[in-house]
XYZ file of C-alpha atoms in Angstrom:
297
model
C 27.492 -0.788 -23.694
C 26.943 -4.040 -21.799
C 23.745 -5.954 -21.116
C 24.305 -5.791 -17.356
C 24.419 -2.000 -17.562
C 20.970 -1.986 -19.139
C 19.618 -4.433 -16.552
C 20.887 -2.302 -13.687
C 19.681 0.926 -15.309
C 16.157 -0.496 -15.691
C 16.149 -1.805 -12.123
C 17.083 1.625 -10.752
C 14.726 3.462 -13.118
C 11.738 1.352 -12.093
C 12.426 1.478 -8.352
C 13.880 5.027 -8.305
C 16.433 3.778 -5.827
C 19.961 2.446 -6.220
C 19.473 0.363 -3.074
C 16.208 -1.209 -4.237
C 17.554 -1.584 -7.758
C 20.527 -3.529 -6.444
C 18.246 -5.715 -4.339
C 16.092 -6.437 -7.366
C 19.166 -7.288 -9.464
C 20.632 -9.402 -6.636
C 23.949 -7.559 -6.649
C 25.686 -5.136 -4.303
C 24.779 -1.472 -4.629
C 28.330 -0.447 -5.547
C 28.169 -2.650 -8.654
C 24.932 -1.008 -9.758
C 26.227 2.511 -9.131
C 29.447 1.805 -11.026
C 27.605 0.244 -13.980
C 25.185 3.166 -14.278
C 28.042 5.668 -14.026
C 29.893 3.885 -16.860
C 26.716 3.880 -18.951
C 26.258 7.616 -18.391
C 29.879 8.195 -19.372
C 29.514 6.121 -22.559
C 26.312 7.934 -23.532
C 27.638 11.336 -22.559
C 24.484 12.182 -20.620
C 23.281 11.926 -17.030
C 20.447 9.423 -16.728
C 19.380 10.291 -13.186
C 19.034 13.491 -11.223
C 20.316 12.926 -7.701
C 19.017 15.182 -4.933
C 20.163 13.851 -1.605
C 18.745 10.354 -1.333
C 16.015 11.003 -3.910
C 16.574 10.292 -7.596
C 14.529 10.718 -10.737
C 15.053 10.134 -14.423
C 16.475 12.924 -16.560
C 15.032 13.540 -20.037
C 17.868 11.353 -21.387
C 16.981 8.623 -18.906
C 13.305 8.745 -19.895
C 14.313 8.517 -23.553
C 16.550 5.509 -22.906
C 14.122 3.524 -20.752
C 11.786 2.149 -23.485
C 14.784 1.140 -25.601
C 16.370 -0.591 -22.610
C 13.114 -2.467 -22.014
C 12.966 -3.487 -25.673
C 16.583 -4.683 -25.626
C 16.082 -6.807 -22.513
C 12.870 -8.260 -23.938
C 14.680 -9.202 -27.157
C 17.432 -10.923 -25.201
C 14.894 -12.822 -23.109
C 12.936 -13.821 -26.229
C 16.153 -15.061 -27.828
C 16.923 -17.242 -24.804
C 13.355 -18.579 -24.803
C 13.610 -19.417 -28.515
C 16.822 -21.405 -28.018
C 15.337 -23.211 -25.011
C 12.210 -24.033 -27.042
C 14.328 -25.762 -29.688
C 15.631 -28.027 -26.933
C 12.122 -28.479 -25.545
C 13.004 -26.653 -22.333
C 11.539 -23.797 -20.313
C 13.998 -22.046 -18.040
C 14.124 -18.890 -16.003
C 13.355 -17.198 -12.696
C 9.844 -15.962 -11.946
C 8.821 -13.787 -9.003
C 5.251 -14.557 -7.973
C 3.423 -12.428 -5.440
C 0.710 -13.990 -3.326
C -2.043 -12.915 -0.996
C -1.920 -13.659 2.716
C -4.790 -16.073 2.077
C -4.942 -17.470 -1.478
C -8.311 -19.142 -0.911
C -8.739 -22.507 -2.646
C -5.468 -22.172 -4.554
C -3.092 -24.818 -3.230
C 0.186 -23.029 -3.935
C 2.431 -25.855 -2.665
C 0.652 -28.188 -5.121
C 1.071 -25.693 -7.971
C 4.787 -25.272 -7.242
C 5.286 -29.031 -6.948
C 3.670 -29.572 -10.351
C 5.812 -26.829 -11.862
C 8.994 -28.351 -10.491
C 7.979 -31.695 -11.966
C 6.954 -30.363 -15.387
C 9.497 -27.535 -15.719
C 12.543 -28.219 -13.538
C 14.364 -25.301 -15.140
C 11.827 -22.773 -13.806
C 12.675 -21.221 -10.437
C 9.764 -19.541 -8.656
C 10.455 -16.917 -6.019
C 7.281 -16.724 -3.963
C 6.654 -13.462 -2.095
C 3.728 -12.992 0.275
C 2.410 -9.439 0.201
C 3.141 -7.081 3.062
C 1.288 -4.113 1.495
C -1.844 -5.758 0.120
C -3.219 -5.698 -3.401
C -2.317 -2.041 -4.019
C 1.324 -2.792 -3.253
C 1.353 -5.936 -5.394
C -0.137 -4.086 -8.370
C 2.547 -1.394 -8.064
C 5.239 -4.079 -8.056
C 3.749 -5.809 -11.102
C 3.708 -2.507 -12.990
C 7.274 -1.781 -11.945
C 8.549 -5.235 -12.836
C 9.534 -6.306 -9.324
C 6.868 -9.014 -9.582
C 6.297 -10.962 -12.793
C 2.877 -12.182 -11.646
C 0.781 -11.684 -8.540
C -2.339 -13.077 -6.947
C -4.415 -10.015 -6.076
C -7.923 -9.094 -4.998
C -9.165 -6.039 -6.834
C -12.763 -4.895 -6.548
C -12.231 -2.920 -9.758
C -12.762 -4.834 -13.027
C -10.002 -2.858 -14.780
C -6.743 -1.496 -13.385
C -4.449 0.852 -15.375
C -1.319 -0.863 -16.639
C -2.476 -4.289 -15.466
C -4.008 -7.308 -17.165
C -6.220 -9.226 -14.731
C -7.266 -12.854 -15.132
C -10.212 -13.718 -12.889
C -9.669 -16.912 -10.930
C -12.596 -17.142 -8.510
C -14.836 -15.145 -6.215
C -16.396 -16.133 -2.922
C -18.964 -14.481 -0.727
C -18.070 -12.401 2.291
C -19.694 -13.425 5.561
C -20.180 -11.391 8.704
C -18.547 -12.765 11.836
C -19.150 -11.687 15.405
C -18.800 -13.174 18.868
C -21.566 -15.466 20.055
C -22.208 -12.954 22.848
C -22.392 -9.894 20.587
C -25.718 -7.949 20.486
C -26.096 -8.888 16.792
C -26.615 -12.495 17.919
C -30.175 -11.550 18.879
C -30.978 -10.330 15.346
C -32.164 -12.735 12.665
C -31.657 -11.867 9.934
C -28.911 -9.262 10.211
C -29.165 -6.425 7.702
C -26.270 -4.220 6.635
C -27.687 -1.176 8.432
C -27.712 -3.184 11.678
C -23.915 -3.453 11.617
C -22.958 0.232 11.551
C -23.235 0.587 15.331
C -20.459 -1.960 15.826
C -16.692 -1.521 15.865
C -15.088 -3.194 12.869
C -11.926 -5.229 12.516
C -10.555 -5.021 8.983
C -7.404 -4.935 6.900
C -5.579 -1.649 6.128
C -6.603 0.520 3.198
C -5.088 -0.758 -0.028
C -5.937 -4.393 0.685
C -8.481 -5.909 -1.682
C -10.909 -7.205 0.937
C -10.945 -3.800 2.680
C -11.600 -2.096 -0.658
C -14.585 -4.356 -1.380
C -16.249 -3.804 2.006
C -15.560 -0.055 1.993
C -17.247 0.131 -1.418
C -20.225 -1.833 -0.109
C -20.906 0.642 2.710
C -20.171 3.702 0.588
C -22.582 2.455 -2.065
C -25.356 2.264 0.538
C -24.543 5.667 2.020
C -23.573 4.049 5.330
C -20.653 4.906 7.592
C -18.817 2.339 9.655
C -15.955 2.633 12.122
C -12.869 0.472 11.614
C -11.362 0.382 15.071
C -8.681 -2.250 14.503
C -6.574 -3.072 11.442
C -4.823 -6.408 10.962
C -2.972 -8.133 8.133
C -3.977 -11.719 8.863
C -7.333 -13.481 9.024
C -6.240 -15.581 12.003
C -5.768 -12.459 14.103
C -9.117 -11.078 12.919
C -10.846 -14.273 14.041
C -9.206 -14.169 17.465
C -10.202 -10.538 18.003
C -13.773 -11.265 16.939
C -13.883 -14.294 19.232
C -12.839 -12.019 22.104
C -15.781 -9.712 21.189
C -13.444 -6.827 20.331
C -15.206 -6.108 17.056
C -17.061 -7.535 14.081
C -15.725 -8.276 10.612
C -16.595 -9.241 7.074
C -14.281 -11.998 5.825
C -14.262 -14.446 2.887
C -16.058 -17.619 3.933
C -13.023 -19.839 3.288
C -11.000 -17.975 5.924
C -13.276 -19.067 8.766
C -11.605 -22.151 10.190
C -12.263 -22.775 13.868
C -15.578 -20.996 14.431
C -15.891 -21.882 18.114
C -17.345 -18.873 19.926
C -18.045 -17.090 16.628
C -21.299 -16.632 14.729
C -20.902 -16.806 10.958
C -23.727 -14.921 9.238
C -24.786 -14.226 5.686
C -26.197 -10.714 5.393
C -29.020 -10.903 2.826
C -28.619 -7.341 1.543
C -24.806 -7.575 1.371
C -24.173 -10.083 -1.397
C -20.612 -8.916 -2.081
C -17.876 -11.197 -3.339
C -14.157 -11.429 -2.656
C -12.541 -11.633 -6.103
C -9.099 -13.112 -6.657
C -7.230 -12.485 -9.888
C -3.836 -13.183 -11.402
C -2.169 -9.902 -12.352
C 0.479 -9.244 -14.994
C 1.786 -6.055 -16.579
C -0.336 -5.057 -19.575
C 2.482 -3.701 -21.699
C 5.178 -6.258 -20.980
C 5.208 -9.741 -22.547
C 5.703 -12.696 -20.241
C 8.807 -14.804 -20.462
C 8.303 -18.482 -21.272
C 8.974 -19.271 -17.616
C 6.423 -16.733 -16.346
C 3.870 -18.007 -18.857
C 4.414 -21.550 -17.556
C 3.648 -20.291 -14.037
C 0.571 -18.452 -15.298
C -0.746 -21.557 -17.017
C -0.078 -23.677 -13.933
C -2.044 -21.343 -11.635
C -4.984 -20.910 -14.037
C -5.057 -24.650 -14.783
C -5.021 -25.552 -11.079
C -8.033 -23.314 -10.397
C -9.940 -24.699 -13.399
C -9.308 -28.289 -12.328
C -10.419 -27.712 -8.734
C -13.629 -25.747 -9.276
């Protein structure tokens, strides 16, 4: 039984895909398939049930998975211990990030990490599925850490470290009917067409919860995955939007309003898996992000 077999088995078990498991392990799929087949032969049991393109763990596979995790953690801890004797921190860390990380200057964080820990390689991945997708990837081990925005204070299987929170502001075109209202109350906005992010994104979750909590319905006509596009659509008077204040750059042609009865905040947290210890390299990244936020408050 070889270490690589365990690594590939875990990658496939957590992604439930030989293709995705190979991508995560940075090897060709044939190598992963061959290694898992050899492991099944050595153990005398099938680890996966294969039905067409879908796979799932067998009872033997489910029994093996926690032991495989423990073995890989022990190996990683052993490497960290040897590196610590030499005063080094080494390893690869996959860090997920939001489309807009707010006041976190990620290039500055990565530059400091490279200076302080040259043996740490950070693979930065901007989300394409929002906070819900990032949390799934942290649980599954595809991401070691992730910047997320969860309106919920607790998330199953996740340990959240709060970094900051900023107020949402309402934006609309200077020519929009809401321009004649001062102040604007939340109930005044329900007649408008909204521009927002897709469901599963943290900012969408926070604003949906705001309206639901007041018993109000709103219509999201357009969904985007970038604040720049949202601003351009609002500027063209194609809808209104709630956005974090820091995302409003060029406000020409846009009214930026605080809604007195809608004091809702956009929270940003650093997420890690609750039941999986961080490697020394991942912990160095965690400390760098948290330290950067603390220093720049």
